[in-house]
Amino acid sequence: MNKHKTPLYERLIEHAGGKHTSFHVPGHKSGQGLEASARPYYEAILQLDVTEIAGLDDLHHPEEAILEAQQLAADCFGAEETFFLVNGSTVGNLAMILSVCRRGELLLVQRDVHKSVIHGLMLAGARAVFLNPEVDPETGMTLGLPLEAVELALSKYPEAKGLLITRPSYYGTAMPLESLVHLLHDREKPLLVDEAHGAHFGFHPALPKSALSYGADVVVQSTHKLLTSMTMGAMLHVQGNLIERKEIKLYLTMLQSSSPSYPLMASLDLSRKQMHTNGEELLGQGIAVVEHFKERMQGLNRFELQTTKPEEIGSIHQDPFKVILRDRGGLMSGFELKDALEARGCFVELADPQAVLLVFSLASTQEDAGRLVEALEDIDNSATGHVTHRAESNVEQPAYTYSTVPGLSEPVSFDEHVYRQKGTAQLPLDEAIGQISAEMIVPYPPGIPILCPGERISEEVVGYLTQLVRMGARIHGMISGEVPMLPVLIAGRE
């Protein structure tokens, strides 16, 4: 295979350079019909925005350029077969779950999953047993699943169709997978991995290894998150014989648009080429920017960085591109720090009660890092006094972590037929304790559910939600008005 080729992108450029007249969709006709004021931004890219005409292949039945681009991607990322995704990792997670679970069947699931995993369980009508990840007591970050919990779950639920994990976490922690893969494969169970934030893994020695390199069976990666494809560009990788690939193809055809974006798919092709031909060097340049930022921060005592080192931390690896920043003295919450940075033109990935998450990439520059340091210096100078050591924090500590709930849940049914037989009501948070959640409750970002439909609402969860609302977090699934309300299930309908 010629890793320097970009077959889909090259075919689109060739088509755009030809003398063609469009009598097909899309209606903008290579940008000719675009609103005049938007042309400086859209005109060039819309020349590549075409449809499934002769020579441009078809994502849902690839035989030419798209097929070759996907084969090159499989070679690059270490898969046996790779599928381009135009609806993000979300659609990959849905297809991954639907391919292994039928209605009523059971899947073991790491609790801190993206909401798309819950949606996949709902579409399948499956049941889930949730396994709690280990938690760093200092930072509250999840560190992956303890092997003992997986062994217990497999012994208690031998009928489970497999295990689905999130790796890395949103904050960049990634557990090694050798023992987990062996444990599952000895029982002929597949390991499904939502590796949305790890498409760059394995391409530089300072980065964690990829899930595929450990032997995971299905891996979904958001190529757009830490690599360079357009937003919504992602890939689903498959290897081994524990997954029925015809099922994967079927569900991707059902769930993805029948009019996939050619510019988006071409950006996947281009991003793959970067990693295939020059990945280590490009990622090394990005890591050097992170190191430059850390050096600049040494003279700023007000703020501290956490888990930014690329080396192994115990048995857990940390992605150096994920940098956690917090007020050393606890004078500002993560939400307040986020607002202060945005007011100075620096937009972060997310905030939590204690910190903000900064995401660097191979495209980050030293100028970017310098602007961030200058913004932090300005925040420091605008505060009353200067913090030179960790003072007693004014920031509320989390009222809830995964360690406050049982390590292994009872099976939770996601059969929509059950929920449609029940009514719902909105209750104030304190009145919802002990009730059954009717919706997924998701602080966003990061998009990890605190509650799933069918789960009982605990006092700890309500305390944590109350804290998040008070601190200004955005929470999907609940009413966050003057009196925050949670949707709960009530008696069945007549």
Short mmCIF file of C-alpha atoms in Angstrom, two decimals:
data_model
loop_
_atom_site.label_atom_id
_atom_site.label_comp_id
_atom_site.label_asym_id
_atom_site.label_seq_id
_atom_site.Cartn_x
_atom_site.Cartn_y
_atom_site.Cartn_z
CA MET A 1 0.00 0.00 0.00
CA ASN A 2 1.18 3.50 -0.81
CA LYS A 3 0.71 5.38 2.46
CA HIS A 4 1.49 8.69 0.73
CA LYS A 5 -1.69 8.43 -1.35
CA THR A 6 -4.98 10.10 -0.44
CA PRO A 7 -7.24 8.32 -2.93
CA LEU A 8 -10.53 10.01 -2.05
CA TYR A 9 -9.10 13.50 -1.69
CA GLU A 10 -7.14 13.14 -4.93
CA ARG A 11 -10.23 11.95 -6.81
CA LEU A 12 -12.24 14.93 -5.54
CA ILE A 13 -9.51 17.38 -6.59
CA GLU A 14 -9.38 15.76 -10.01
CA HIS A 15 -13.14 16.06 -10.38
CA ALA A 16 -13.19 19.69 -9.19
CA GLY A 17 -10.52 20.59 -11.75
CA GLY A 18 -12.42 19.11 -14.67
CA LYS A 19 -14.88 20.84 -16.95
CA HIS A 20 -18.09 19.43 -15.54
CA THR A 21 -21.62 20.77 -15.43
CA SER A 22 -23.74 19.63 -12.51
CA PHE A 23 -27.25 18.34 -13.09
CA HIS A 24 -27.27 16.58 -9.74
CA VAL A 25 -27.48 17.51 -6.07
CA PRO A 26 -26.33 19.46 -4.06
CA GLY A 27 -28.17 22.55 -5.17
CA HIS A 28 -25.36 25.03 -4.56
CA LYS A 29 -23.63 23.62 -7.71
CA SER A 30 -20.02 23.65 -6.51
CA GLY A 31 -20.63 26.87 -4.60
CA GLN A 32 -22.15 28.87 -7.47
CA GLY A 33 -25.41 29.39 -5.61
CA LEU A 34 -23.87 30.33 -2.30
CA GLU A 35 -24.94 33.49 -0.49
CA ALA A 36 -22.42 36.12 -1.61
CA SER A 37 -21.37 37.16 1.91
CA ALA A 38 -20.41 33.55 2.73
CA ARG A 39 -18.26 32.91 -0.33
CA PRO A 40 -14.92 33.90 1.24
CA TYR A 41 -15.45 31.16 3.82
CA TYR A 42 -17.19 28.40 1.85
CA GLU A 43 -16.34 28.77 -1.83
CA ALA A 44 -13.23 26.60 -1.99
CA ILE A 45 -14.53 23.72 0.10
CA LEU A 46 -17.87 23.57 -1.73
CA GLN A 47 -16.05 22.66 -4.93
CA LEU A 48 -15.45 19.31 -3.24
CA ASP A 49 -19.00 19.02 -1.88
CA VAL A 50 -20.46 16.55 -4.37
CA THR A 51 -22.50 13.36 -4.29
CA GLU A 52 -22.24 9.70 -5.36
CA ILE A 53 -21.62 10.24 -9.07
CA ALA A 54 -19.43 8.15 -11.38
CA GLY A 55 -15.86 7.90 -10.14
CA LEU A 56 -16.51 9.20 -6.61
CA ASP A 57 -17.60 5.91 -5.03
CA ASP A 58 -20.29 5.35 -2.37
CA LEU A 59 -19.65 5.16 1.38
CA HIS A 60 -22.42 2.57 1.79
CA HIS A 61 -21.09 0.34 -1.01
CA PRO A 62 -17.43 1.29 -1.42
CA GLU A 63 -15.56 -0.20 -4.36
CA GLU A 64 -13.09 2.46 -5.49
CA ALA A 65 -11.59 5.55 -3.84
CA ILE A 66 -13.48 5.27 -0.53
CA LEU A 67 -12.66 1.57 -0.26
CA GLU A 68 -8.97 2.27 -0.85
CA ALA A 69 -9.01 5.15 1.65
CA GLN A 70 -10.55 2.88 4.30
CA GLN A 71 -8.02 0.14 3.58
CA LEU A 72 -5.18 2.62 4.01
CA ALA A 73 -6.75 3.73 7.31
CA ALA A 74 -6.91 0.13 8.53
CA ASP A 75 -3.22 -0.28 7.70
CA CYS A 76 -2.34 2.98 9.44
CA PHE A 77 -4.26 2.40 12.67
CA GLY A 78 -3.61 -1.36 12.93
CA ALA A 79 -7.07 -2.74 12.18
CA GLU A 80 -8.20 -5.56 9.93
CA GLU A 81 -11.05 -3.42 8.61
CA THR A 82 -11.90 0.26 9.03
CA PHE A 83 -15.11 2.16 8.33
CA PHE A 84 -15.32 5.92 7.84
CA LEU A 85 -17.93 7.62 10.04
CA VAL A 86 -19.62 10.89 9.10
CA ASN A 87 -21.79 11.14 12.21
CA GLY A 88 -18.95 11.14 14.72
CA SER A 89 -18.03 8.47 17.23
CA THR A 90 -21.67 8.59 18.28
CA VAL A 91 -22.76 6.52 15.29
CA GLY A 92 -19.83 4.17 15.79
CA ASN A 93 -20.87 3.51 19.38
CA LEU A 94 -24.46 2.88 18.30
CA ALA A 95 -23.44 0.41 15.58
CA MET A 96 -20.92 -1.29 17.86
CA ILE A 97 -23.56 -2.00 20.51
CA LEU A 98 -26.31 -3.01 18.08
CA SER A 99 -23.95 -5.48 16.41
CA VAL A 100 -23.45 -7.47 19.64
CA CYS A 101 -26.70 -7.02 21.60
CA ARG A 102 -30.28 -8.04 20.88
CA ARG A 103 -33.33 -7.07 22.91
CA GLY A 104 -33.02 -8.29 26.47
CA GLU A 105 -29.39 -9.36 26.14
CA LEU A 106 -26.82 -8.11 28.62
CA LEU A 107 -23.67 -6.04 28.13
CA LEU A 108 -21.08 -5.13 30.76
CA VAL A 109 -20.46 -1.38 30.59
CA GLN A 110 -17.97 0.93 32.29
CA ARG A 111 -20.07 3.49 34.13
CA ASP A 112 -18.35 6.66 32.88
CA VAL A 113 -19.46 6.29 29.27
CA HIS A 114 -20.62 8.87 26.76
CA LYS A 115 -24.37 9.30 26.42
CA SER A 116 -24.25 7.72 22.95
CA VAL A 117 -23.50 4.38 24.64
CA ILE A 118 -26.70 4.69 26.65
CA HIS A 119 -28.58 5.58 23.47
CA GLY A 120 -27.15 2.46 21.85
CA LEU A 121 -28.39 0.32 24.72
CA MET A 122 -31.83 1.90 24.37
CA LEU A 123 -31.94 1.27 20.62
CA ALA A 124 -30.93 -2.34 21.19
CA GLY A 125 -33.40 -2.79 24.06
CA ALA A 126 -30.50 -4.36 25.93
CA ARG A 127 -29.69 -4.65 29.60
CA ALA A 128 -26.51 -3.28 31.13
CA VAL A 129 -24.51 -4.03 34.24
CA PHE A 130 -22.45 -0.96 35.08
CA LEU A 131 -18.94 -1.30 36.49
CA ASN A 132 -17.47 1.61 38.40
CA PRO A 133 -14.01 2.82 37.40
CA GLU A 134 -11.26 3.43 39.90
CA VAL A 135 -11.00 7.06 40.96
CA ASP A 136 -7.94 9.14 41.84
CA PRO A 137 -8.81 10.46 45.33
CA GLU A 138 -6.74 13.61 44.81
CA THR A 139 -8.24 14.76 41.51
CA GLY A 140 -11.47 12.78 41.20
CA MET A 141 -10.41 11.57 37.75
CA THR A 142 -11.38 8.09 36.63
CA LEU A 143 -8.50 5.68 36.04
CA GLY A 144 -10.13 2.74 34.27
CA LEU A 145 -11.72 -0.49 35.45
CA PRO A 146 -10.12 -2.70 38.11
CA LEU A 147 -9.59 -6.19 36.68
CA GLU A 148 -11.18 -7.74 39.77
CA ALA A 149 -14.48 -5.97 39.04
CA VAL A 150 -14.54 -7.37 35.51
CA GLU A 151 -13.75 -10.88 36.79
CA LEU A 152 -16.60 -10.61 39.29
CA ALA A 153 -19.02 -9.35 36.65
CA LEU A 154 -18.13 -12.15 34.22
CA SER A 155 -18.58 -14.80 36.93
CA LYS A 156 -21.90 -13.32 38.04
CA TYR A 157 -23.20 -12.68 34.51
CA PRO A 158 -21.63 -15.32 32.23
CA GLU A 159 -24.30 -14.58 29.63
CA ALA A 160 -22.88 -11.09 29.03
CA LYS A 161 -22.22 -10.42 25.35
CA GLY A 162 -19.00 -8.52 26.06
CA LEU A 163 -17.53 -5.50 27.83
CA LEU A 164 -17.65 -1.88 26.66
CA ILE A 165 -15.15 0.58 28.10
CA THR A 166 -14.18 4.21 27.64
CA ARG A 167 -10.46 4.68 27.03
CA PRO A 168 -9.06 7.27 27.44
CA SER A 169 -11.22 9.23 29.83
CA TYR A 170 -12.18 12.75 28.81
CA TYR A 171 -9.28 13.94 30.97
CA GLY A 172 -6.77 11.73 29.15
CA THR A 173 -6.16 8.84 31.55
CA ALA A 174 -5.71 5.48 29.81
CA MET A 175 -5.40 2.09 31.48
CA PRO A 176 -3.28 -0.70 29.94
CA LEU A 177 -5.42 -3.45 28.44
CA GLU A 178 -3.31 -6.64 28.19
CA SER A 179 -4.87 -8.41 31.18
CA LEU A 180 -8.38 -7.25 30.33
CA VAL A 181 -8.12 -8.50 26.73
CA HIS A 182 -6.81 -11.89 27.88
CA LEU A 183 -9.55 -12.20 30.48
CA LEU A 184 -12.28 -11.53 27.94
CA HIS A 185 -10.84 -13.50 25.04
CA ASP A 186 -10.32 -16.57 27.25
CA ARG A 187 -14.12 -16.50 27.61
CA GLU A 188 -14.66 -15.63 23.93
CA LYS A 189 -16.11 -12.25 24.86
CA PRO A 190 -15.29 -9.14 22.79
CA LEU A 191 -13.82 -5.94 24.15
CA LEU A 192 -15.56 -2.86 22.73
CA VAL A 193 -13.69 0.41 23.18
CA ASP A 194 -14.93 3.97 22.88
CA GLU A 195 -11.54 5.51 22.12
CA ALA A 196 -13.02 8.79 20.88
CA HIS A 197 -10.25 10.85 22.48
CA GLY A 198 -7.43 8.49 21.52
CA ALA A 199 -7.14 8.48 17.72
CA HIS A 200 -3.56 9.74 18.12
CA PHE A 201 -2.52 6.98 20.52
CA GLY A 202 0.39 4.81 19.47
CA PHE A 203 1.93 7.28 17.02
CA HIS A 204 4.48 8.75 19.45
CA PRO A 205 6.44 7.11 22.30
CA ALA A 206 5.14 9.70 24.80
CA LEU A 207 1.55 8.64 24.10
CA PRO A 208 -0.37 5.65 25.44
CA LYS A 209 -0.66 2.59 23.22
CA SER A 210 -3.81 2.26 21.13
CA ALA A 211 -6.59 -0.14 22.13
CA LEU A 212 -6.15 -1.97 18.81
CA SER A 213 -2.52 -2.71 19.62
CA TYR A 214 -3.68 -4.50 22.78
CA GLY A 215 -6.12 -6.65 20.79
CA ALA A 216 -9.46 -4.88 21.34
CA ASP A 217 -12.13 -6.21 18.97
CA VAL A 218 -13.99 -3.01 18.03
CA VAL A 219 -12.56 0.47 18.53
CA VAL A 220 -14.31 3.74 17.75
CA GLN A 221 -12.13 6.85 17.36
CA SER A 222 -13.00 10.51 16.81
CA THR A 223 -10.40 11.48 14.22
CA HIS A 224 -11.54 15.09 14.59
CA LYS A 225 -10.85 15.42 18.32
CA LEU A 226 -7.04 15.20 18.59
CA LEU A 227 -6.14 14.68 14.93
CA THR A 228 -7.06 16.95 12.03
CA SER A 229 -10.22 15.78 10.26
CA MET A 230 -13.32 17.95 10.13
CA THR A 231 -15.78 17.86 13.02
CA MET A 232 -17.91 14.68 12.94
CA GLY A 233 -15.12 12.78 11.18
CA ALA A 234 -14.48 9.47 12.94
CA MET A 235 -13.55 5.85 12.27
CA LEU A 236 -14.66 2.44 13.45
CA HIS A 237 -11.94 -0.24 13.49
CA VAL A 238 -12.52 -4.01 13.70
CA GLN A 239 -10.24 -7.01 14.17
CA GLY A 240 -10.58 -10.66 15.19
CA ASN A 241 -13.44 -13.13 14.78
CA LEU A 242 -15.60 -12.27 17.80
CA ILE A 243 -17.53 -9.56 15.94
CA GLU A 244 -19.94 -10.14 13.07
CA ARG A 245 -18.78 -7.53 10.57
CA LYS A 246 -21.88 -7.86 8.41
CA GLU A 247 -23.84 -6.58 11.40
CA ILE A 248 -21.52 -3.58 11.76
CA LYS A 249 -21.98 -2.73 8.07
CA LEU A 250 -25.74 -3.14 8.29
CA TYR A 251 -26.15 -0.80 11.24
CA LEU A 252 -23.76 1.80 9.85
CA THR A 253 -25.83 1.86 6.66
CA MET A 254 -29.02 2.25 8.70
CA LEU A 255 -27.68 4.93 11.05
CA GLN A 256 -25.46 7.08 8.85
CA SER A 257 -26.68 9.63 6.36
CA SER A 258 -27.32 8.35 2.84
CA SER A 259 -25.78 11.65 1.69
CA PRO A 260 -22.40 11.62 3.46
CA SER A 261 -20.22 14.70 3.25
CA TYR A 262 -17.39 14.25 0.76
CA PRO A 263 -15.28 17.08 2.22
CA LEU A 264 -15.60 15.39 5.60
CA MET A 265 -14.61 11.96 4.26
CA ALA A 266 -11.69 13.50 2.35
CA SER A 267 -10.50 15.11 5.59
CA LEU A 268 -10.38 11.63 7.15
CA ASP A 269 -8.23 10.51 4.23
CA LEU A 270 -5.89 13.48 4.71
CA SER A 271 -5.67 13.05 8.48
CA ARG A 272 -4.78 9.40 8.02
CA LYS A 273 -1.97 10.33 5.62
CA GLN A 274 -0.48 12.70 8.21
CA MET A 275 -0.28 9.92 10.80
CA HIS A 276 0.79 7.30 8.26
CA THR A 277 3.72 9.31 6.92
CA ASN A 278 4.73 11.81 9.58
CA GLY A 279 2.73 11.14 12.72
CA GLU A 280 5.52 10.93 15.27
CA GLU A 281 7.15 14.18 14.14
CA LEU A 282 3.89 16.14 14.02
CA LEU A 283 2.75 14.89 17.41
CA GLY A 284 6.20 15.60 18.82
CA GLN A 285 5.84 19.22 17.76
CA GLY A 286 2.52 19.42 19.62
CA ILE A 287 4.00 17.84 22.75
CA ALA A 288 6.83 20.40 22.61
CA VAL A 289 4.20 23.16 22.74
CA VAL A 290 2.73 21.60 25.90
CA GLU A 291 6.20 21.50 27.45
CA HIS A 292 6.74 25.15 26.48
CA PHE A 293 3.45 26.05 28.17
CA LYS A 294 4.47 24.19 31.33
CA GLU A 295 7.80 26.02 31.42
CA ARG A 296 6.06 29.39 31.05
CA MET A 297 3.69 28.46 33.87
CA GLN A 298 6.54 27.90 36.35
CA GLY A 299 6.72 31.62 36.98
CA LEU A 300 2.99 31.88 37.71
CA ASN A 301 2.28 30.67 41.23
CA ARG A 302 -1.45 31.36 41.21
CA PHE A 303 -2.32 28.35 39.03
CA GLU A 304 -1.17 24.75 38.96
CA LEU A 305 -1.19 22.02 36.34
CA GLN A 306 -2.14 18.41 36.99
CA THR A 307 -1.37 15.11 35.24
CA THR A 308 0.47 16.75 32.37
CA LYS A 309 3.45 14.42 32.39
CA PRO A 310 3.58 11.99 29.47
CA GLU A 311 5.28 9.24 31.47
CA GLU A 312 3.47 6.40 33.16
CA ILE A 313 1.69 7.23 36.42
CA GLY A 314 1.52 3.92 38.25
CA SER A 315 -0.15 1.55 35.81
CA ILE A 316 -2.14 4.37 34.21
CA HIS A 317 -0.93 6.46 31.29
CA GLN A 318 -1.75 10.14 30.83
CA ASP A 319 -2.22 11.81 27.46
CA PRO A 320 0.15 14.81 27.45
CA PHE A 321 -2.22 16.76 25.18
CA LYS A 322 -4.83 16.91 27.99
CA VAL A 323 -3.82 19.54 30.55
CA ILE A 324 -5.81 20.18 33.71
CA LEU A 325 -5.48 23.66 35.19
CA ARG A 326 -6.82 24.92 38.49
CA ASP A 327 -6.48 27.81 40.90
CA ARG A 328 -3.81 26.73 43.36
CA GLY A 329 -5.48 28.49 46.27
CA GLY A 330 -9.02 27.50 45.36
CA LEU A 331 -10.21 31.11 44.99
CA MET A 332 -11.85 30.37 41.64
CA SER A 333 -13.90 27.33 40.68
CA GLY A 334 -13.32 25.69 37.34
CA PHE A 335 -16.46 27.36 36.00
CA GLU A 336 -15.26 30.79 37.12
CA LEU A 337 -11.83 30.20 35.61
CA LYS A 338 -13.44 29.11 32.34
CA ASP A 339 -15.47 32.34 32.20
CA ALA A 340 -12.40 34.45 32.98
CA LEU A 341 -10.36 32.78 30.25
CA GLU A 342 -13.15 33.11 27.69
CA ALA A 343 -13.42 36.82 28.48
CA ARG A 344 -9.76 37.03 27.43
CA GLY A 345 -10.22 35.08 24.21
CA CYS A 346 -9.07 31.63 25.37
CA PHE A 347 -11.75 28.94 25.11
CA VAL A 348 -11.25 25.72 27.05
CA GLU A 349 -12.70 22.26 26.42
CA LEU A 350 -14.67 22.02 29.66
CA ALA A 351 -14.88 23.07 33.29
CA ASP A 352 -15.72 21.14 36.42
CA PRO A 353 -16.12 22.36 40.00
CA GLN A 354 -12.36 22.51 40.58
CA ALA A 355 -10.56 22.89 37.25
CA VAL A 356 -10.63 23.49 33.51
CA LEU A 357 -9.49 21.05 30.85
CA LEU A 358 -7.19 22.35 28.12
CA VAL A 359 -6.82 20.32 24.94
CA PHE A 360 -3.66 20.78 22.89
CA SER A 361 -2.98 18.99 19.61
CA LEU A 362 -0.40 18.65 16.86
CA ALA A 363 -1.79 21.93 15.48
CA SER A 364 -1.15 23.93 18.67
CA THR A 365 1.59 26.55 18.50
CA GLN A 366 3.90 28.28 20.95
CA GLU A 367 2.00 31.48 20.17
CA ASP A 368 -1.20 29.76 21.36
CA ALA A 369 0.53 28.72 24.58
CA GLY A 370 1.90 32.23 25.09
CA ARG A 371 -1.52 33.80 24.71
CA LEU A 372 -2.93 31.43 27.31
CA VAL A 373 -0.16 32.26 29.77
CA GLU A 374 -0.76 35.99 29.23
CA ALA A 375 -4.47 35.50 29.92
CA LEU A 376 -3.67 33.68 33.15
CA GLU A 377 -1.23 36.40 34.16
CA ASP A 378 -3.94 38.98 33.59
CA ILE A 379 -6.40 36.99 35.70
CA ASP A 380 -3.79 36.75 38.44
CA ASN A 381 -3.05 40.48 38.34
CA SER A 382 -6.74 41.35 38.47
CA ALA A 383 -7.28 39.32 41.64
CA THR A 384 -6.85 40.65 45.14
CA GLY A 385 -3.41 39.62 46.30
CA HIS A 386 -1.34 36.74 45.00
CA VAL A 387 -1.46 33.11 46.03
CA THR A 388 1.96 31.52 46.63
CA HIS A 389 0.84 28.28 48.26
CA ARG A 390 -2.26 26.13 48.51
CA ALA A 391 -4.63 27.97 50.80
CA GLU A 392 -7.81 26.56 52.24
CA SER A 393 -10.00 26.27 49.19
CA ASN A 394 -13.13 28.34 48.66
CA VAL A 395 -14.16 25.88 45.93
CA GLU A 396 -16.73 23.28 46.90
CA GLN A 397 -15.39 19.75 46.78
CA PRO A 398 -17.34 17.17 44.75
CA ALA A 399 -20.24 15.71 46.67
CA TYR A 400 -20.27 12.59 44.51
CA THR A 401 -17.73 10.31 42.86
CA TYR A 402 -18.06 6.88 41.31
CA SER A 403 -16.67 5.43 44.53
CA THR A 404 -19.81 6.48 46.41
CA VAL A 405 -22.02 3.97 44.58
CA PRO A 406 -21.72 0.15 44.40
CA GLY A 407 -18.89 -1.15 42.21
CA LEU A 408 -21.22 -3.45 40.27
CA SER A 409 -24.79 -2.45 39.50
CA GLU A 410 -27.78 -4.71 39.18
CA PRO A 411 -28.85 -5.22 35.54
CA VAL A 412 -30.54 -2.09 34.20
CA SER A 413 -33.07 -2.57 31.40
CA PHE A 414 -33.02 -0.11 28.52
CA ASP A 415 -36.04 -1.60 26.77
CA GLU A 416 -38.02 1.41 25.56
CA HIS A 417 -41.20 -0.67 25.55
CA VAL A 418 -41.01 -0.73 29.35
CA TYR A 419 -40.58 3.02 29.70
CA ARG A 420 -43.37 3.81 27.27
CA GLN A 421 -45.79 2.06 29.60
CA LYS A 422 -44.98 4.49 32.39
CA GLY A 423 -45.71 8.15 32.91
CA THR A 424 -43.21 10.74 34.07
CA ALA A 425 -43.23 13.66 36.46
CA GLN A 426 -40.82 16.48 37.29
CA LEU A 427 -39.79 16.62 40.95
CA PRO A 428 -37.54 19.04 42.84
CA LEU A 429 -34.14 17.52 43.48
CA ASP A 430 -34.63 16.78 47.17
CA GLU A 431 -38.00 15.13 46.49
CA ALA A 432 -36.51 12.94 43.75
CA ILE A 433 -34.29 10.97 46.15
CA GLY A 434 -35.29 7.31 46.02
CA GLN A 435 -37.29 7.70 42.81
CA ILE A 436 -36.46 6.11 39.44
CA SER A 437 -34.90 8.37 36.83
CA ALA A 438 -36.94 8.75 33.65
CA GLU A 439 -34.16 10.35 31.61
CA MET A 440 -30.45 10.41 31.14
CA ILE A 441 -28.97 13.24 33.26
CA VAL A 442 -25.78 14.45 31.63
CA PRO A 443 -23.45 17.35 32.50
CA TYR A 444 -22.21 18.51 29.09
CA PRO A 445 -19.37 18.54 28.42
CA PRO A 446 -18.08 15.93 29.03
CA GLY A 447 -21.32 14.13 28.14
CA ILE A 448 -20.96 11.36 30.74
CA PRO A 449 -24.31 10.41 32.33
CA ILE A 450 -24.68 10.78 36.08
CA LEU A 451 -28.04 9.02 35.91
CA CYS A 452 -29.47 6.63 33.34
CA PRO A 453 -33.15 5.85 32.71
CA GLY A 454 -34.26 3.17 35.15
CA GLU A 455 -31.67 3.97 37.82
CA ARG A 456 -32.65 4.84 41.35
CA ILE A 457 -31.74 8.41 42.36
CA SER A 458 -29.46 8.48 45.39
CA GLU A 459 -28.87 11.21 47.93
CA GLU A 460 -25.23 11.44 46.77
CA VAL A 461 -26.25 12.03 43.16
CA VAL A 462 -28.75 14.72 44.16
CA GLY A 463 -26.08 16.43 46.25
CA TYR A 464 -23.70 16.46 43.31
CA LEU A 465 -26.34 17.77 40.90
CA THR A 466 -27.26 20.51 43.37
CA GLN A 467 -23.62 21.54 43.51
CA LEU A 468 -23.26 21.57 39.72
CA VAL A 469 -26.40 23.68 39.27
CA ARG A 470 -25.21 26.15 41.91
CA MET A 471 -21.86 26.50 40.13
CA GLY A 472 -23.39 27.12 36.71
CA ALA A 473 -22.84 23.80 34.94
CA ARG A 474 -24.95 22.86 31.91
CA ILE A 475 -26.89 19.67 32.57
CA HIS A 476 -28.88 17.92 29.86
CA GLY A 477 -32.04 16.04 30.83
CA MET A 478 -33.16 18.12 33.81
CA ILE A 479 -34.75 21.51 34.35
CA SER A 480 -32.13 23.86 35.80
CA GLY A 481 -34.35 26.83 36.56
CA GLU A 482 -34.98 28.60 39.85
CA VAL A 483 -36.17 25.26 41.24
CA PRO A 484 -34.11 22.49 39.57
CA MET A 485 -36.27 19.48 38.67
CA LEU A 486 -35.53 15.86 37.81
CA PRO A 487 -37.77 13.69 35.58
CA VAL A 488 -38.88 10.51 37.36
CA LEU A 489 -41.04 7.53 36.44
CA ILE A 490 -44.51 7.29 37.94
CA ALA A 491 -47.22 4.63 37.88
CA GLY A 492 -48.12 3.01 34.57
CA ARG A 493 -50.60 4.59 32.21
CA GLU A 494 -54.15 3.36 31.89
#
